Every structure is written in structure tokens, then in C-alpha cells.
Short mmCIF file of C-alpha atoms (C1' of nucleotides) in Angstrom, two decimals:
data_model
loop_
_atom_site.label_atom_id
_atom_site.label_comp_id
_atom_site.label_asym_id
_atom_site.label_seq_id
_atom_site.Cartn_x
_atom_site.Cartn_y
_atom_site.Cartn_z
CA MET A 1 134.92 44.71 50.12
CA GLY A 2 136.21 44.03 53.57
CA LEU A 3 139.46 42.60 54.73
CA ASP A 4 140.23 39.29 53.03
CA LEU A 5 142.03 37.37 55.76
CA LYS A 6 140.19 34.16 54.95
CA PRO A 7 143.05 32.43 53.08
CA LEU A 8 145.39 33.05 56.02
CA VAL A 9 143.32 31.72 58.91
CA THR A 10 142.05 28.32 59.94
CA ALA A 11 138.48 28.27 61.13
CA GLN A 12 137.32 25.52 63.49
CA PRO A 13 133.76 24.35 62.96
CA ILE A 14 131.78 24.69 66.17
CA LYS A 15 128.35 23.76 67.40
CA LEU A 16 126.16 26.46 68.90
CA ALA A 17 126.00 24.26 72.02
CA GLU A 18 129.74 24.85 72.56
CA LEU A 19 128.91 28.51 73.21
CA SER A 20 126.42 27.62 75.94
CA GLY A 21 126.82 29.94 78.92
CA LYS A 22 129.21 32.18 76.98
CA VAL A 23 128.86 35.89 76.24
CA VAL A 24 129.12 36.60 72.52
CA ALA A 25 129.64 40.19 71.36
CA ILE A 26 127.74 40.51 68.12
CA ASP A 27 128.55 43.17 65.53
CA ALA A 28 125.06 44.68 65.38
CA PHE A 29 125.37 46.48 62.05
CA ASN A 30 126.82 43.38 60.45
CA ALA A 31 123.95 41.22 61.71
CA ILE A 32 121.19 43.70 60.89
CA TYR A 33 122.60 44.35 57.46
CA GLN A 34 122.63 40.66 56.74
CA PHE A 35 119.00 40.27 57.79
CA LEU A 36 118.01 43.17 55.55
CA ALA A 37 119.84 41.60 52.64
CA THR A 38 118.62 38.05 53.14
CA ILE A 39 115.10 38.18 54.52
CA ARG A 40 113.14 39.11 51.44
CA GLY A 41 110.07 38.14 49.50
CA PRO A 42 109.97 36.43 46.12
CA THR A 43 110.40 39.69 44.18
CA GLY A 44 113.38 40.81 46.22
CA GLU A 45 111.43 43.19 48.44
CA PRO A 46 112.26 43.25 52.14
CA LEU A 47 109.50 42.17 54.52
CA MET A 48 107.17 45.05 55.31
CA ASN A 49 104.11 45.51 57.51
CA GLY A 50 100.88 47.15 56.36
CA LYS A 51 102.28 50.62 57.01
CA GLY A 52 105.13 49.96 54.58
CA GLU A 53 107.69 49.77 57.39
CA ILE A 54 110.54 47.32 56.75
CA THR A 55 110.55 44.46 59.25
CA SER A 56 113.26 42.11 57.94
CA HIS A 57 115.73 43.19 60.62
CA LEU A 58 113.18 42.61 63.40
CA SER A 59 112.22 39.19 62.06
CA GLY A 60 115.86 38.15 61.82
CA LEU A 61 116.80 39.50 65.22
CA PHE A 62 113.81 37.91 66.91
CA TYR A 63 114.18 34.36 65.59
CA ARG A 64 118.00 34.39 65.69
CA ASN A 65 118.15 35.61 69.26
CA VAL A 66 115.52 33.18 70.49
CA ASN A 67 117.68 30.39 69.07
CA LEU A 68 120.76 31.77 70.80
CA LEU A 69 118.88 32.10 74.10
CA VAL A 70 117.53 28.55 73.75
CA GLU A 71 121.19 27.44 73.53
CA ASN A 72 121.90 29.48 76.68
CA ILE A 73 124.18 31.78 74.71
CA LYS A 74 124.38 35.32 76.08
CA PRO A 75 124.36 37.76 73.17
CA VAL A 76 125.41 41.37 73.56
CA TYR A 77 124.99 43.59 70.52
CA VAL A 78 127.68 46.13 69.74
CA PHE A 79 126.58 49.15 67.71
CA ASP A 80 128.95 51.26 65.65
CA GLY A 81 129.72 54.78 66.79
CA LYS A 82 131.39 57.52 64.79
CA MET A 83 133.09 56.48 61.61
CA HIS A 84 136.79 57.10 61.08
CA ALA A 85 137.52 59.70 58.40
CA LEU A 86 139.74 57.22 56.55
CA LYS A 87 136.68 55.04 55.94
CA THR A 88 134.97 57.69 53.81
CA GLN A 89 136.29 56.37 50.52
CA GLU A 90 135.06 52.84 51.25
CA VAL A 91 131.65 54.12 52.34
CA GLU A 92 131.32 56.12 49.12
CA ARG A 93 132.30 53.08 47.11
CA ARG A 94 129.59 51.04 48.83
CA GLN A 95 127.02 53.76 48.12
CA GLN A 96 127.88 53.61 44.45
CA VAL A 97 127.54 49.84 44.39
CA LYS A 98 124.12 50.35 45.98
CA GLN A 99 123.08 52.95 43.41
CA GLU A 100 124.02 50.62 40.60
CA ALA A 101 122.17 47.74 42.27
CA MET A 102 119.03 49.89 42.53
CA LYS A 103 119.09 50.50 38.78
CA GLN A 104 119.65 46.84 38.04
CA TYR A 105 116.94 45.91 40.51
CA SER A 106 114.18 48.02 38.96
CA GLN A 107 115.24 46.98 35.49
CA ALA A 108 115.12 43.29 36.43
CA LEU A 109 111.69 43.84 38.02
CA GLU A 110 110.33 45.52 34.87
CA GLU A 111 111.60 42.72 32.70
CA GLY A 112 110.28 40.07 35.04
CA ARG A 113 113.69 38.54 35.76
CA MET A 114 112.88 37.65 39.34
CA GLU A 115 116.11 35.82 40.20
CA ASP A 116 118.06 38.90 39.16
CA ALA A 117 115.63 41.11 41.05
CA VAL A 118 116.32 39.12 44.21
CA LYS A 119 120.06 39.24 43.59
CA TYR A 120 120.21 42.99 43.09
CA GLY A 121 117.54 43.68 45.69
CA LYS A 122 119.82 42.29 48.40
CA ARG A 123 122.51 44.79 47.47
CA THR A 124 120.16 47.74 47.83
CA SER A 125 119.71 47.28 51.59
CA VAL A 126 119.92 50.48 53.59
CA LEU A 127 120.31 50.43 57.37
CA THR A 128 118.50 53.50 58.67
CA GLU A 129 118.65 55.27 62.02
CA SER A 130 115.09 54.17 62.80
CA MET A 131 116.06 50.54 62.16
CA VAL A 132 118.83 50.96 64.73
CA GLU A 133 116.32 52.30 67.24
CA GLU A 134 113.83 49.54 66.44
CA SER A 135 116.51 46.89 66.85
CA LYS A 136 117.57 48.29 70.21
CA ARG A 137 113.96 48.33 71.34
CA LEU A 138 113.41 44.68 70.41
CA LEU A 139 116.68 43.62 72.05
CA ALA A 140 115.66 45.42 75.24
CA ALA A 141 112.31 43.61 75.27
CA LEU A 142 114.21 40.34 74.92
CA GLY A 143 116.46 41.24 77.87
CA ILE A 144 119.48 41.41 75.57
CA PRO A 145 121.99 44.18 76.32
CA HIS A 146 123.68 46.37 73.79
CA VAL A 147 126.89 48.37 73.89
CA GLN A 148 127.29 51.65 72.08
CA ALA A 149 130.80 51.76 70.63
CA PRO A 150 132.50 55.15 70.60
CA ALA A 151 133.96 54.34 67.18
CA ASP A 152 134.23 51.07 65.27
CA GLY A 153 131.88 48.36 66.54
CA GLU A 154 134.35 45.60 65.70
CA ALA A 155 136.97 47.35 67.80
CA ALA A 156 134.56 47.48 70.71
CA ALA A 157 133.59 43.82 70.32
CA ALA A 158 137.27 42.86 70.22
CA HIS A 159 137.85 44.91 73.36
CA LEU A 160 135.08 43.05 75.20
CA THR A 161 136.89 39.76 74.52
CA LYS A 162 140.19 41.21 75.69
CA ALA A 163 138.55 42.53 78.87
CA ASP A 164 137.01 39.07 79.46
CA LEU A 165 133.53 40.57 79.27
CA ALA A 166 132.85 38.40 76.22
CA TYR A 167 134.12 35.00 75.15
CA ALA A 168 134.05 35.78 71.44
CA ALA A 169 133.15 38.43 68.91
CA ALA A 170 130.66 37.49 66.19
CA SER A 171 130.71 38.96 62.71
CA GLN A 172 131.08 37.84 59.11
CA ASP A 173 134.00 40.24 58.69
CA TYR A 174 137.57 39.56 59.73
CA ASP A 175 138.35 43.04 61.03
CA SER A 176 137.91 42.06 64.66
CA ILE A 177 140.93 39.75 64.30
CA LEU A 178 143.04 42.78 63.41
CA PHE A 179 141.47 44.62 66.33
CA GLY A 180 142.81 41.81 68.51
CA ALA A 181 139.65 39.86 69.33
CA LYS A 182 140.61 36.68 71.18
CA ARG A 183 138.04 34.72 69.21
CA LEU A 184 135.91 35.45 66.18
CA VAL A 185 132.77 33.44 65.47
CA ARG A 186 131.46 33.50 61.92
CA ASN A 187 128.12 32.13 60.72
CA LEU A 188 126.56 32.48 64.15
CA ALA A 189 123.25 30.87 63.23
CA VAL A 190 121.52 27.54 63.29
CA SER A 191 123.58 25.52 60.88
CA GLY A 192 121.98 24.29 57.75
CA ARG A 193 121.93 24.16 54.01
CA ARG A 194 121.65 27.44 52.16
CA LYS A 195 120.75 27.71 48.53
CA VAL A 196 123.34 29.41 46.37
CA PRO A 197 121.74 32.09 44.19
CA ASN A 198 121.07 31.36 40.53
CA ARG A 199 122.27 27.82 40.90
CA ASN A 200 120.58 24.59 41.66
CA ALA A 201 123.05 23.94 44.45
CA TYR A 202 123.35 24.12 48.20
CA VAL A 203 126.17 24.81 50.61
CA ASP A 204 126.45 23.82 54.24
CA VAL A 205 126.88 26.90 56.36
CA GLU A 206 128.00 26.08 59.86
CA PRO A 207 129.26 28.25 62.70
CA GLU A 208 133.06 28.46 62.85
CA MET A 209 135.57 29.97 65.23
CA ILE A 210 138.90 31.64 64.58
CA GLU A 211 141.24 32.07 67.53
CA HIS A 212 143.63 34.98 67.62
CA ASP A 213 146.44 32.99 69.26
CA ASN A 214 146.06 30.32 66.64
CA VAL A 215 146.25 32.83 63.78
CA LEU A 216 149.51 34.20 65.17
CA LYS A 217 150.89 30.71 65.71
CA GLU A 218 149.98 29.50 62.22
CA THR A 219 151.24 32.58 60.41
CA GLY A 220 154.26 33.05 62.65
CA LEU A 221 153.44 36.75 62.92
CA SER A 222 153.05 39.17 65.79
CA HIS A 223 149.77 41.10 66.10
CA GLU A 224 151.55 44.17 64.75
CA GLN A 225 152.78 42.22 61.74
CA LEU A 226 149.32 40.80 61.13
CA VAL A 227 148.00 44.36 60.93
CA ASP A 228 150.71 45.15 58.37
CA VAL A 229 149.59 42.12 56.35
CA GLY A 230 146.04 43.45 56.55
CA ILE A 231 147.13 46.85 55.28
CA LEU A 232 148.87 45.22 52.31
CA ILE A 233 145.76 43.20 51.49
CA GLY A 234 143.53 46.21 51.99
CA THR A 235 141.26 47.31 54.84
CA ASP A 236 138.23 49.61 54.99
CA PHE A 237 140.75 52.37 55.68
CA ASN A 238 142.85 51.70 52.56
CA PRO A 239 140.39 49.91 50.27
CA GLY A 240 141.93 47.78 47.57
CA GLY A 241 145.22 47.48 49.37
CA PHE A 242 148.38 47.37 47.31
CA SER A 243 148.19 46.56 43.63
CA GLY A 244 149.12 43.03 42.73
CA ILE A 245 149.28 41.89 46.35
CA GLY A 246 146.79 39.38 47.70
CA PRO A 247 146.66 37.60 51.05
CA LYS A 248 149.35 35.03 50.27
CA THR A 249 151.85 37.54 48.90
CA ALA A 250 151.16 39.96 51.74
CA LEU A 251 151.94 37.27 54.28
CA LYS A 252 155.11 36.26 52.47
CA LEU A 253 156.36 39.86 52.21
CA ILE A 254 155.84 40.65 55.89
CA LYS A 255 157.41 37.36 56.95
CA GLU A 256 160.45 38.14 54.82
CA SER A 257 160.79 41.81 55.70
CA GLY A 258 159.30 42.07 59.18
CA LYS A 259 157.29 45.21 58.58
CA LEU A 260 155.76 47.43 55.91
CA GLU A 261 158.62 49.91 55.82
CA ASN A 262 161.05 47.14 54.87
CA VAL A 263 159.09 45.76 51.94
CA ALA A 264 161.07 47.08 48.97
CA LYS A 265 158.38 46.06 46.50
CA VAL A 266 155.83 48.52 47.92
CA LYS A 267 158.16 51.38 48.79
CA ASP A 268 156.61 53.83 46.30
CA GLN A 269 153.00 52.92 46.99
CA LEU A 270 153.58 53.14 50.73
CA GLN A 271 154.11 56.89 50.50
CA GLU A 272 150.47 57.26 49.41
CA VAL A 273 149.06 55.28 52.35
CA PRO A 274 148.68 56.65 55.90
CA TYR A 275 149.84 53.31 57.23
CA GLN A 276 150.94 54.58 60.62
CA GLU A 277 147.47 55.95 61.25
CA ILE A 278 145.85 52.71 60.06
CA ARG A 279 148.10 50.71 62.39
CA ASP A 280 146.90 52.87 65.26
CA ILE A 281 143.25 52.33 64.32
CA PHE A 282 143.72 48.59 64.83
CA LEU A 283 146.34 48.55 67.58
CA LYS A 284 145.16 51.47 69.71
CA PRO A 285 141.43 51.62 68.99
CA GLU A 286 138.96 53.80 70.81
CA VAL A 287 136.89 51.43 72.93
CA PRO A 288 133.87 51.71 75.24
CA LYS A 289 134.44 52.24 78.95
CA ILE A 290 132.42 49.34 80.29
CA ASP A 291 133.16 47.10 83.24
CA ARG A 292 130.07 44.93 83.29
CA ILE A 293 127.27 43.77 81.04
CA ASP A 294 123.83 43.12 82.51
CA PHE A 295 121.53 40.54 81.01
CA GLY A 296 117.79 40.70 81.59
CA ALA A 297 114.80 38.42 81.27
CA VAL A 298 112.48 38.27 78.30
CA ASP A 299 109.56 40.65 78.73
CA ARG A 300 106.92 38.62 76.96
CA GLU A 301 104.28 41.35 76.91
CA LYS A 302 106.69 43.94 75.55
CA VAL A 303 107.83 41.62 72.77
CA LEU A 304 104.25 40.74 71.84
CA ASP A 305 103.14 44.35 71.94
CA TYR A 306 106.06 45.62 69.89
CA LEU A 307 106.18 42.92 67.22
CA CYS A 308 102.49 42.02 66.93
CA VAL A 309 100.64 45.22 67.82
CA GLN A 310 103.13 47.78 66.50
CA LYS A 311 104.76 45.83 63.66
CA SER A 312 101.98 43.43 62.57
CA PHE A 313 103.80 40.17 63.22
CA SER A 314 101.61 37.09 63.65
CA THR A 315 100.68 36.72 67.30
CA ASP A 316 100.52 32.93 66.98
CA ARG A 317 104.03 32.71 65.60
CA VAL A 318 105.61 35.13 68.04
CA ALA A 319 103.81 33.69 71.06
CA GLY A 320 104.69 30.16 69.98
CA THR A 321 108.34 31.09 69.60
CA LEU A 322 108.37 32.74 73.03
CA ASP A 323 106.75 29.60 74.48
CA ARG A 324 109.51 27.48 72.99
CA LEU A 325 112.13 29.73 74.62
CA GLN A 326 110.29 29.69 77.95
CA LYS A 327 110.22 25.90 77.91
CA ALA A 328 113.94 25.68 77.22
CA GLN A 329 114.71 28.10 80.03
CA ASP A 330 112.35 26.33 82.44
CA SER A 331 113.93 22.95 81.79
CA ARG A 332 117.39 24.45 82.30
CA SER A 333 116.45 25.90 85.68
CA GLN A 334 114.88 22.54 86.57
CA SER A 335 118.12 20.68 85.87
CA LEU A 336 120.01 23.30 87.86
CA GLU A 337 117.78 22.70 90.86
CA LYS A 338 118.75 19.04 90.78
CA TRP A 339 122.34 20.06 91.45
CA PHE A 340 121.74 22.77 94.01
CA GLY A 341 118.41 21.73 95.51
"C1'" DC B 1 117.34 33.90 57.83
"C1'" DG B 2 114.42 30.62 60.12
"C1'" DG B 3 109.86 28.15 60.57
"C1'" DC B 4 106.73 25.08 58.98
"C1'" DG B 5 103.93 22.37 56.08
"C1'" DA B 6 104.15 18.95 52.17
"C1'" DC B 7 105.77 14.92 50.86
"C1'" DA B 8 108.63 10.49 50.64
"C1'" DT C 1 112.68 11.12 60.12
"C1'" DG C 2 114.64 13.76 56.73
"C1'" DT C 3 114.65 16.89 52.77
"C1'" DC C 4 112.55 20.58 50.00
"C1'" DG C 5 110.56 24.88 49.00
"C1'" DC C 6 107.67 28.54 50.06
"C1'" DC C 7 106.13 32.14 53.48
"C1'" DG C 8 106.82 35.56 56.90
"C1'" DG C 9 105.51 41.16 57.11
#
DNA sequence: CGGCGACA
DNA sequence: TGTCGCCGG
């Protein structure tokens, strides 16, 4: 489980149109993982072509990015680099959750409990190296750049906002706030109703933005103190955080005491946590050395060849979607010509 | 997730 | 025109 900053931050609902013309640095692993989890058939299997290759990530990336490009949003995908050693425990925990989900998944399938199969199937998603390569290849064909982070992708995305190479970072996780991202966009997708699993109910999921300055103003904390709050709650680098301390208590303790070392209540537990190192991960992250990001044009033939010829997508669907994008881009350049002749 | 057809 | 539910690969 990631960093639970949600109760401490105010998210502003935004329309995709408000990001028109803006560069958005998307956490690639976060996005791809979500596509793998969500885009599945009725028995909980991911989409696959005739060769048995998983295509959920490509489907998600294709339709999502076309929608972003139609809105004139400039996506740049940020891929994770080497993992910090302190994250090992959290990664192992996630692997165990996955193992358990695989058991539950096959059991549910055998017993014909399809809703359970779908539920557990989602949790079995594995993001492979070839999926990373495939994703990069599709993005390139769409003219969408990617950045290879030296370490944590969220740190790199946050850096791009600080360097004014991106307007916002996009992820479902809150880590980029601790990394100092100026803005975090969550639910970067076409807004709409989503069915909640196992229930006959729907929730409205709409894009929302969290501004770093606003978080500091509302909590009355410095960035350094916010990181301390995060460490109390628990990050990927100290999963679980401190026993008996949730977001609200963590905030209260740091506001009262100023910093971790002064919180009497956690004095004993603190000895077990490499908090200085975790502070440095967030406050002095390793970031990519980039001074510009180049955006390209959609290479229609490459997209069609890759998705339809190589990956067995429907040519009608893909071509139709590319036509829709082309039309949107044409009409935008038309209205620009009115201004500049 | 996102598109699209079915249906009101 | 809007909502619902299934299909995509």
C-alpha cells in the first residue's frame, strides 16, 4: 500500500480541457499497471491477441493517449529506473499479495465465481520487461516522448515540474507530492461513471489536481515536515509506517513537535527506521539530466502496423480512432491560422 | 479503461 | 440525448 496522504490534501476537480497545451509527466508504470489491472475480459483474463500476447497495456495507452492528444495535452511518460534498496520489503510484500491473488483467482475460476475471478485477476497483473518495450514502441509511433528515470519515476516526474519542463505530474499515488511535484493530477482520464466491483453501484471518477503550495499552506508544514509526516504514515521505504499512527495523528505530531526526532511518542520505534535516508530519498532524489522534451507527430502507418499487423488490433477501430485525432488536430491548426494568417 | 451499439 | 452494459484482443 502506498503513501496515504489523501486525508491531508485537498484535491481540486479539473476538466481535461484545463490541461490543454500543458505538458503532463505521466508515471508510466503506474499507468500501465492500471491498464493491466482494469482492461480485462469477463473471466478476469487480460486482453490477448491470437499469439497469447497480453495487449491490455497497449489498448489502454492507445485510447487514453489519443484522448489526451485530442485535448491538446502533451503527455510525456516517465519510466522507473533502478529501485532503491529500501523498497525491497514493499516489493516482496506486493509479490506475496500477487501469489495469494493467483491462488484465489484459479479457485474462483474453477468454481465459476466470475465476479471473484475478475476481482482477484486484477491483482495478479505483472508488468514485464517486454511490456515496457512494447509501450515505448507504441508511444514513439504516437510521437509521445518518454523519459528514463535514473531511479524512482515519481521523483523524475516531480523534477520535471520543478524544472518547468512539465506543468504537472500524473499518477494515482501521492509519492510525487513528497518528491516535491508542483502539481499532481490524479484520475487523468476521460471522466465518467465507473462501476464499483461486486456492487450494483457507480462512482463518478473525475480528474483532480493537488497543488504542492496548497498542501503546505493547508497543513501549515514545510516540505521537510511533510516528508516527516509521510514517514510516520508509512512510505514504500518504510511500509506500514508507525504503529497506531494514521494520517491525522501524523500531521498533529509533526505540527506539535516540528520534526520526527522530537516526537516523544515514537522515540523507540524511530531507532528501527532509517528515517534520515528516507528523507534524502524524497528531498534529494536522483533525477534525470534533461533540459528539453521533444514532441513528435503521430506516425499513422507505424501505429497501424504495430497495433493491427503485429498485435491483431482491429484496423477499423484503430484507423477510426486515428482519424478522430487527425480531425481534432486539423481543426486546431485551422483556428490557429485565423489568428496568425 | 474507453468505445460503441442497444434502448428509452 | 442520455444511460447502460458488453466487447475489445
